[in-house]
Structure formats: C-alpha cells, structure tokens
Tab-separated table of C-alpha atoms and ligand atoms in Angstrom:
chain	number	residue	atom	x	y	z
A	1	UNK	CA	135.873	84.957	-96.640
A	2	UNK	CA	139.360	84.335	-95.346
A	3	UNK	CA	138.895	80.578	-95.467
A	4	UNK	CA	137.769	80.858	-99.073
A	5	UNK	CA	140.648	83.057	-100.218
A	6	UNK	CA	143.213	80.873	-98.443
A	7	UNK	CA	142.396	78.177	-101.019
A	8	UNK	CA	143.591	80.404	-103.866
A	9	UNK	CA	147.163	79.758	-104.978
A	10	UNK	CA	149.114	82.927	-105.705
A	11	UNK	CA	150.611	81.477	-108.913
A	12	UNK	CA	151.618	78.228	-110.649
A	13	UNK	CA	154.705	78.209	-108.425
A	14	UNK	CA	152.466	77.267	-105.502
A	15	UNK	CA	151.241	74.267	-107.482
A	16	UNK	CA	154.748	72.763	-107.368
A	17	UNK	CA	155.311	69.916	-104.910
A	18	UNK	CA	153.045	68.466	-102.212
A	19	UNK	CA	152.031	65.786	-104.692
A	20	UNK	CA	149.759	62.970	-103.489
A	21	UNK	CA	151.048	59.518	-102.577
A	22	UNK	CA	148.938	56.813	-104.205
A	23	UNK	CA	148.758	53.121	-103.262
A	24	UNK	CA	149.334	50.806	-106.251
A	25	UNK	CA	147.327	47.958	-104.654
A	26	UNK	CA	145.844	46.731	-107.935
A	27	UNK	CA	149.187	46.566	-109.716
A	28	UNK	CA	150.865	45.016	-106.660
A	29	UNK	CA	148.446	43.294	-104.210
A	30	UNK	CA	151.359	42.105	-102.067
A	31	UNK	CA	153.589	41.152	-100.404
A	32	UNK	CA	153.933	44.561	-98.771
A	33	UNK	CA	152.642	47.761	-100.259
A	34	UNK	CA	153.804	49.873	-103.192
A	35	UNK	CA	153.201	53.614	-102.834
A	36	UNK	CA	153.957	56.186	-105.523
A	37	UNK	CA	154.482	59.942	-105.534
A	38	UNK	CA	152.353	61.536	-108.277
A	39	UNK	CA	155.030	63.828	-109.680
A	40	UNK	CA	153.164	64.057	-112.999
A	41	UNK	CA	150.691	66.290	-111.122
A	42	UNK	CA	153.157	69.158	-110.902
A	43	UNK	CA	152.243	72.056	-113.265
A	44	UNK	CA	155.074	71.129	-115.672
A	45	UNK	CA	153.858	67.501	-115.422
A	46	UNK	CA	157.094	66.100	-113.954
A	47	UNK	CA	159.309	65.841	-110.886
A	48	UNK	CA	161.668	68.434	-112.368
A	49	UNK	CA	159.432	71.364	-111.398
A	50	UNK	CA	160.751	71.084	-107.861
A	51	UNK	CA	164.404	71.534	-108.813
A	52	UNK	CA	163.477	74.221	-111.350
A	53	UNK	CA	161.952	76.357	-108.627
A	54	UNK	CA	164.803	75.778	-106.187
A	55	UNK	CA	167.594	76.454	-108.686
A	56	UNK	CA	166.117	79.680	-110.052
A	57	UNK	CA	165.051	80.991	-106.653
A	58	UNK	CA	168.590	80.451	-105.321
A	59	UNK	CA	170.167	82.081	-108.387
A	60	UNK	CA	167.992	85.147	-107.873
A	61	UNK	CA	168.746	85.275	-104.136
A	62	UNK	CA	172.481	85.043	-104.801
A	63	UNK	CA	172.343	87.756	-107.484
A	64	UNK	CA	173.469	85.359	-110.233
A	65	UNK	CA	170.163	85.923	-112.030
A	66	UNK	CA	168.808	89.454	-112.203
A	67	UNK	CA	165.116	90.292	-112.587
A	68	UNK	CA	164.177	89.758	-116.235
A	69	UNK	CA	167.565	88.164	-116.989
A	70	UNK	CA	167.885	85.405	-119.600
A	71	UNK	CA	168.164	81.742	-118.592
A	72	UNK	CA	169.661	78.832	-120.583
A	73	UNK	CA	169.615	75.104	-119.816
A	74	UNK	CA	170.267	71.747	-121.400
A	75	UNK	CA	167.483	69.230	-120.766
A	76	UNK	CA	165.875	65.936	-121.739
A	77	UNK	CA	162.749	68.058	-121.732
A	78	UNK	CA	161.265	67.822	-118.282
A	79	UNK	CA	163.697	70.253	-116.687
A	80	UNK	CA	162.919	72.589	-119.568
A	81	UNK	CA	159.166	72.327	-118.916
A	82	UNK	CA	159.720	72.964	-115.194
A	83	UNK	CA	161.988	75.941	-115.867
A	84	UNK	CA	159.434	77.247	-118.349
A	85	UNK	CA	156.756	77.231	-115.639
A	86	UNK	CA	159.019	79.157	-113.260
A	87	UNK	CA	160.374	81.547	-115.904
A	88	UNK	CA	156.857	82.357	-117.131
A	89	UNK	CA	155.752	83.351	-113.646
A	90	UNK	CA	158.941	85.195	-112.682
A	91	UNK	CA	159.386	86.890	-116.065
A	92	UNK	CA	162.666	85.428	-117.400
A	93	UNK	CA	163.260	84.667	-121.102
A	94	UNK	CA	164.235	80.978	-121.296
A	95	UNK	CA	166.186	79.174	-124.024
A	96	UNK	CA	166.451	75.398	-123.834
A	97	UNK	CA	168.672	72.967	-125.719
A	98	UNK	CA	167.281	69.440	-125.982
A	99	UNK	CA	168.547	66.391	-127.892
A	100	UNK	CA	166.203	65.927	-130.865
A	101	UNK	CA	165.584	62.346	-129.680
A	102	UNK	CA	163.605	63.534	-126.697
A	103	UNK	CA	159.901	63.612	-127.413
A	104	UNK	CA	158.550	66.521	-129.422
A	105	UNK	CA	155.744	66.899	-126.869
A	106	UNK	CA	158.264	68.345	-124.434
A	107	UNK	CA	159.340	71.011	-126.916
A	108	UNK	CA	155.694	71.838	-127.639
A	109	UNK	CA	154.988	72.045	-123.915
A	110	UNK	CA	157.822	74.417	-123.034
A	111	UNK	CA	157.226	76.610	-126.080
A	112	UNK	CA	153.574	76.936	-125.059
A	113	UNK	CA	154.931	78.418	-121.825
A	114	UNK	CA	156.947	81.027	-123.740
A	115	UNK	CA	160.353	79.281	-123.816
A	116	UNK	CA	162.437	78.727	-126.923
A	117	UNK	CA	163.516	75.124	-127.500
A	118	UNK	CA	166.553	74.378	-129.692
A	119	UNK	CA	166.342	70.703	-130.714
A	120	UNK	CA	169.941	69.554	-131.196
A	121	UNK	CA	170.564	66.794	-133.790
A	122	UNK	CA	171.531	63.446	-132.257
A	123	UNK	CA	175.037	61.997	-132.520
A	124	UNK	CA	174.324	58.273	-132.134
A	125	UNK	CA	170.864	57.942	-130.589
A	126	UNK	CA	167.532	57.564	-132.343
A	127	UNK	CA	164.203	59.260	-131.747
A	128	UNK	CA	162.849	58.096	-128.378
A	129	UNK	CA	166.268	56.899	-127.260
A	130	UNK	CA	168.957	59.408	-126.225
A	131	UNK	CA	172.618	58.618	-125.514
A	132	UNK	CA	175.362	60.370	-123.550
A	133	UNK	CA	176.914	61.617	-126.815
A	134	UNK	CA	173.577	63.224	-127.716
A	135	UNK	CA	173.503	64.951	-124.332
A	136	UNK	CA	177.067	66.189	-124.799
A	137	UNK	CA	176.140	67.749	-128.136
A	138	UNK	CA	173.180	69.555	-126.556
A	139	UNK	CA	175.437	70.708	-123.702
A	140	UNK	CA	177.919	72.265	-126.149
A	141	UNK	CA	175.044	74.106	-127.831
A	142	UNK	CA	173.768	75.341	-124.448
A	143	UNK	CA	177.214	76.709	-123.520
A	144	UNK	CA	177.438	78.579	-126.831
A	145	UNK	CA	174.054	80.147	-126.136
A	146	UNK	CA	175.052	81.109	-122.605
A	147	UNK	CA	177.948	83.144	-124.028
A	148	UNK	CA	175.918	84.636	-126.836
A	149	UNK	CA	172.966	85.669	-124.660
A	150	UNK	CA	174.909	86.507	-121.496
A	151	UNK	CA	172.493	84.125	-119.784
A	152	UNK	CA	172.372	82.384	-116.430
A	153	UNK	CA	173.258	78.716	-116.996
A	154	UNK	CA	171.195	76.527	-114.669
A	155	UNK	CA	173.477	73.452	-114.941
A	156	UNK	CA	171.131	70.927	-113.316
A	157	UNK	CA	173.846	68.231	-113.408
A	158	UNK	CA	176.068	70.059	-110.935
A	159	UNK	CA	173.640	72.457	-109.226
A	160	UNK	CA	173.260	71.515	-105.555
A	161	UNK	CA	169.882	73.242	-105.324
A	162	UNK	CA	168.656	70.417	-107.563
A	163	UNK	CA	169.133	67.773	-104.857
A	164	UNK	CA	168.319	70.280	-102.097
A	165	UNK	CA	164.812	70.627	-103.583
A	166	UNK	CA	164.190	66.940	-102.942
A	167	UNK	CA	165.923	66.954	-99.558
A	168	UNK	CA	163.647	69.794	-98.421
A	169	UNK	CA	160.404	68.764	-100.145
A	170	UNK	CA	160.113	65.234	-101.623
A	171	UNK	CA	161.792	63.463	-98.679
A	172	UNK	CA	159.804	65.265	-95.949
A	173	UNK	CA	156.555	64.796	-97.890
A	174	UNK	CA	157.123	61.035	-98.149
A	175	UNK	CA	157.983	60.803	-94.470
A	176	UNK	CA	154.887	62.773	-93.478
A	177	UNK	CA	152.534	61.006	-95.914
A	178	UNK	CA	153.565	57.542	-94.702
A	179	UNK	CA	153.588	58.529	-91.052
A	180	UNK	CA	157.274	57.577	-91.032
A	181	UNK	CA	156.541	54.045	-92.240
A	182	UNK	CA	158.928	53.725	-95.172
A	183	UNK	CA	160.973	50.560	-95.607
A	184	UNK	CA	162.289	51.175	-99.113
A	185	UNK	CA	162.764	53.962	-101.668
A	186	UNK	CA	163.352	53.165	-105.331
A	187	UNK	CA	164.158	55.694	-108.089
A	188	UNK	CA	165.773	56.015	-111.489
A	189	UNK	CA	168.618	58.490	-111.826
A	190	UNK	CA	169.209	61.207	-114.384
A	191	UNK	CA	171.057	64.038	-112.671
A	192	UNK	CA	170.648	62.058	-109.439
A	193	UNK	CA	169.101	65.105	-107.751
A	194	UNK	CA	165.824	63.436	-106.819
A	195	UNK	CA	167.415	60.202	-105.616
A	196	UNK	CA	170.220	61.936	-103.689
A	197	UNK	CA	168.049	64.485	-101.904
A	198	UNK	CA	165.181	62.128	-101.083
A	199	UNK	CA	167.278	59.187	-99.928
A	200	UNK	CA	169.495	61.462	-97.791
A	201	UNK	CA	166.406	62.803	-96.002
A	202	UNK	CA	164.840	59.363	-95.524
A	203	UNK	CA	168.115	57.838	-94.269
A	204	UNK	CA	168.521	60.674	-91.788
A	205	UNK	CA	165.018	59.889	-90.484
A	206	UNK	CA	165.644	56.148	-90.407
A	207	UNK	CA	169.040	54.722	-91.476
A	208	UNK	CA	167.499	51.313	-92.193
A	209	UNK	CA	165.352	52.563	-95.110
A	210	UNK	CA	166.614	50.542	-98.097
A	211	UNK	CA	167.375	52.893	-101.008
A	212	UNK	CA	167.756	51.529	-104.539
A	213	UNK	CA	168.939	53.277	-107.707
A	214	UNK	CA	167.267	52.018	-110.902
A	215	UNK	CA	169.346	51.926	-114.094
A	216	UNK	CA	168.447	50.890	-117.643
A	217	UNK	CA	169.665	47.372	-118.314
A	218	UNK	CA	172.965	47.556	-120.248
A	219	UNK	CA	173.587	51.166	-119.176
A	220	UNK	CA	174.595	50.727	-115.538
A	221	UNK	CA	177.601	52.921	-114.705
A	222	UNK	CA	176.458	53.412	-111.106
A	223	UNK	CA	176.628	49.634	-110.675
A	224	UNK	CA	180.127	49.905	-112.209
A	225	UNK	CA	179.272	47.900	-115.318
A	226	UNK	CA	180.562	48.598	-118.851
A	227	UNK	CA	177.954	50.242	-121.100
A	228	UNK	CA	176.623	47.634	-123.530
A	229	UNK	CA	173.297	49.276	-124.456
A	230	UNK	CA	173.495	53.075	-124.554
A	231	UNK	CA	170.105	53.289	-126.313
A	232	UNK	CA	167.099	52.717	-124.076
A	233	UNK	CA	163.594	54.056	-123.554
A	234	UNK	CA	164.148	55.739	-120.191
A	235	UNK	CA	164.322	59.357	-121.427
A	236	UNK	CA	165.615	61.585	-118.650
A	237	UNK	CA	167.772	58.906	-117.044
A	238	UNK	CA	170.580	56.457	-117.697
A	239	UNK	CA	173.064	58.577	-119.659
A	240	UNK	CA	175.929	56.168	-119.127
A	241	UNK	CA	177.827	58.298	-116.599
A	242	UNK	CA	177.756	58.559	-112.819
A	243	UNK	CA	176.146	61.974	-112.168
A	244	UNK	CA	178.099	64.273	-109.826
A	245	UNK	CA	175.091	64.910	-107.574
A	246	UNK	CA	174.634	61.234	-106.722
A	247	UNK	CA	175.743	60.572	-103.151
A	248	UNK	CA	176.650	56.879	-102.980
A	249	UNK	CA	176.618	56.883	-99.174
A	250	UNK	CA	172.818	57.163	-99.304
A	251	UNK	CA	172.448	54.322	-101.829
A	252	UNK	CA	172.187	50.684	-100.721
A	253	UNK	CA	172.015	48.988	-104.081
A	254	UNK	CA	171.148	49.291	-107.758
A	255	UNK	CA	168.683	47.392	-109.943
A	256	UNK	CA	168.598	47.148	-113.723
A	257	UNK	CA	165.307	47.343	-115.611
A	258	UNK	CA	164.901	46.355	-119.282
A	259	UNK	CA	162.939	48.423	-121.813
A	260	UNK	CA	160.426	45.574	-121.972
A	261	UNK	CA	159.847	45.698	-118.189
A	262	UNK	CA	159.481	49.499	-118.249
A	263	UNK	CA	156.951	49.268	-121.090
A	264	UNK	CA	155.038	46.491	-119.331
A	265	UNK	CA	154.783	48.368	-116.007
A	266	UNK	CA	153.938	51.639	-117.789
A	267	UNK	CA	151.036	49.692	-119.351
A	268	UNK	CA	150.015	48.136	-116.012
A	269	UNK	CA	150.025	51.555	-114.323
A	270	UNK	CA	147.584	52.728	-116.969
A	271	UNK	CA	145.359	49.680	-117.176
A	272	UNK	CA	145.252	48.666	-113.516
A	273	UNK	CA	145.690	51.982	-111.759
A	274	UNK	CA	144.275	54.556	-114.189
A	275	UNK	CA	147.587	56.425	-114.199
A	276	UNK	CA	148.996	57.460	-117.589
A	277	UNK	CA	152.687	57.943	-116.928
A	278	UNK	CA	156.047	57.811	-118.724
A	279	UNK	CA	158.735	55.146	-119.111
A	280	UNK	CA	160.845	55.972	-116.061
A	281	UNK	CA	157.706	55.637	-113.941
A	282	UNK	CA	157.225	52.177	-115.414
A	283	UNK	CA	160.858	51.334	-114.620
A	284	UNK	CA	160.434	52.565	-111.048
A	285	UNK	CA	157.328	50.444	-110.526
A	286	UNK	CA	159.029	47.365	-112.029
A	287	UNK	CA	162.013	47.703	-109.691
A	288	UNK	CA	159.860	48.447	-106.643
A	289	UNK	CA	157.757	45.330	-107.241
A	290	UNK	CA	160.940	43.279	-107.627
A	291	UNK	CA	162.202	44.639	-104.289
A	292	UNK	CA	158.904	43.838	-102.538
A	293	UNK	CA	158.950	40.294	-103.926
A	294	UNK	CA	162.620	39.706	-103.178
A	295	UNK	CA	162.267	38.729	-99.513
A	296	UNK	CA	164.830	41.397	-98.658
A	297	UNK	CA	162.206	43.395	-96.729
A	298	UNK	CA	159.588	42.240	-94.184
A	299	UNK	CA	156.372	40.883	-95.808
A	300	UNK	CA	154.397	43.941	-94.675
A	301	UNK	CA	157.017	46.445	-95.949
A	302	UNK	CA	156.060	49.735	-97.578
A	303	UNK	CA	158.131	50.776	-100.580
A	304	UNK	CA	157.847	54.267	-102.053
A	305	UNK	CA	158.685	55.192	-105.608
A	306	UNK	CA	158.072	58.067	-108.013
A	307	UNK	CA	155.727	58.473	-110.977
A	308	UNK	CA	158.079	60.943	-112.615
A	309	UNK	CA	156.115	62.338	-115.523
A	310	UNK	CA	152.958	62.158	-117.587
A	311	UNK	CA	152.462	59.678	-120.415
A	312	UNK	CA	151.216	62.619	-122.463
A	313	UNK	CA	154.875	63.664	-122.863
A	314	UNK	CA	155.647	60.784	-125.242
A	315	UNK	CA	155.109	60.298	-128.963
A	316	UNK	CA	153.173	57.443	-130.573
A	317	UNK	CA	156.196	56.654	-132.794
A	318	UNK	CA	158.017	55.628	-129.625
A	319	UNK	CA	155.244	53.106	-129.102
A	320	UNK	CA	155.901	51.814	-132.625
A	321	UNK	CA	159.531	51.485	-131.602
A	322	UNK	CA	158.387	49.424	-128.600
A	323	UNK	CA	156.324	47.047	-130.672
A	324	UNK	CA	159.246	46.598	-133.069
A	325	UNK	CA	161.792	45.968	-130.306
B	401	PLP	C1	161.066	61.311	-116.886
B	401	PLP	C2	162.211	61.479	-115.962
B	401	PLP	N1	162.443	60.531	-115.025
B	401	PLP	C3	163.474	60.626	-114.182
B	401	PLP	C4	164.365	61.682	-114.223
B	401	PLP	C5	165.530	61.696	-113.272
B	401	PLP	O1	165.462	62.723	-112.333
B	401	PLP	P1	166.798	63.303	-111.689
B	401	PLP	O2	167.393	64.251	-112.663
B	401	PLP	O3	166.359	63.977	-110.425
B	401	PLP	O4	167.715	62.151	-111.413
B	401	PLP	C6	164.170	62.698	-115.172
B	401	PLP	C7	165.078	63.820	-115.284
B	401	PLP	O5	165.016	64.637	-116.167
B	401	PLP	C8	163.075	62.597	-116.056
B	401	PLP	O6	162.845	63.521	-117.004
C-alpha cells in the first residue's frame, strides 16, 4: 500500500523539475553526444516552472506574499504559465502582462489555469517577434497593475530565486543524470536565470565544463555587439540587453544562431527525434551541434542543452512568417 501511495504526487507542484535527459543521437550521430533536458515536460510546458516555484515559495517564506495575496508579473508567456501553475495550487490571484507579439497560445494556457493575461500592444515588434521596446511597454503596464492591485511583483529579471532554482535543481539533475560526464553546456538567455544557475553549478563541479550562451544573430549584446536585428523568432530570449542575472564569470563564450537555423533544428527535433518543441530549443540544438563539430571539445564529448518549451505554444501564423522570411 505504501509503495503504491508513494507514487502519487501531492499536487502539480511536485511535477515541476526532475525532467528526463534525452540523447539526440538521430539528429546528431556524432562526433560526441548531444543530450537535452526535456523542460517542455514540466506542467506549464516550459523551463520557467522551476523559477516560478522558487520565486513564489521564497516570497511567501519572507512574508512578501501573504496567503491568498495577488501576484503580478511581466512575461513572454512561459513565466506566466509557470506562475499560473503555482498560483492555481497555492491559491493566489495572478495577473500577467505579456507583449501581444508573444503567441496567443501562452495567453490561452495561463487563462485556462485561472490567471488573467493583459496582452500589451507592441511598440516596434510584430506578431511572433518581440523586441526590447515591446518588453518595456509590458513592464510599465505590470508596474501600474502592481500599484493598483497592491500585488507582489515577481520581477523575474532581477529575482535571484530565478537563478537559484536552476542552481539547486537543473544543474544537479544534469550532473546526476550524466554521472558527472558533462563537457559542455549550451543555452539561450532571456532573464539569464537558467544559464547562470546551471552553469554556476556545473562549473563548481568541474571548472573545465565549457559553457556557451546562445544569442539570436544580430541581437547579441552579451557578445558586446551592436543590435542590428531586434526582431527574431526566439520568443523568451534575446531582448537586446544584458540581463542582470547573467554571471559572466560562468560563461566561456557566446554563439549566434539565425532564425533559419532555429527553424531548421526545431524541424529536425520533430522529424528525427519525435520531439515537438519551440524555437529556442531549436536554437539550442543548432548551437550545441556546432560546438560538438567545432573540434573545441574531445571527439567523445557530451554536450547538454535544454528543450525549453513545447511546440504547442506557437501559432501557425508564425510558421507563415518563417516561410516568408
Ligand atoms: C522559450 C524560452 N526559452 C528560453 C528562455 C530563457 O530562459 P531564462 O529566462 O532562464 O534565461 C525563456 C524565458 O522565458 C523562454 O520562454
């Protein structure tokens, strides 16, 4: 009886994290091995569930968020879906502001979980492609709502529990799942929380793990380049600014990935691996394959990357945009 009941999760919160690591041997037969964390298997269908749980749990522990208290956040959508999972279970009303260029599926998803999503008109982006100015407009709207509702503002961009979530969960999971055999870690950066926390943990385990930030081609502030292409397909990353949570001491290099490469690897992940994922996952796979082919690592190296969210979070019109680009 006990063994049976121990398989029952107490709530959706216990479905967050401990995602499988899958070998992408069909997409990349070698040299080396490409391994990917299945973050789309979190209950909110993205990596952002981890930071959602950590940030709200900490706010409650510190008395910044009272039981039943309102929560507000700005998001590209995935943080909103993650917060909606946590707020549904813990009983907090959640209001989200999201640039209208982020896919409508994300708004539908979080509203199905009881959140309210305010879609903020874009300043200079287009649907499927969100710029820093669009994010700033959604931030201003979020701050107005915080005042009006007397809400707790999550502030994922500056909240250290965001990167702590990955330092305490994603990094240790990767280390355990590979038996400590990680030669490289590759990840796109939005807030930088996932890259910063994971690479810090992996570098503490083994300083010679090569850690690479992936940026959209033409929007590479972390590389120190001027922004020449603020519009790109990597929703949730590449906002044209260096995020405060990024810790450059745990980053060895950056790589730029074009929209075309992200689309191509998103397609390959589906057709060769049976994994329907989003654009940043495609970008991660493209960069990881480039690293494995570069000769920078031993021929039998293992590189880990993240499949950040589900392909179900994107709209067919974005695919039209791809075929027109
Ligand atoms: C699809 C997707 N990929 C990558 C990221 C980047 O994650 P982080 O904010 O931890 O840098 C995000 C963030 O929202 C995202 O939504």
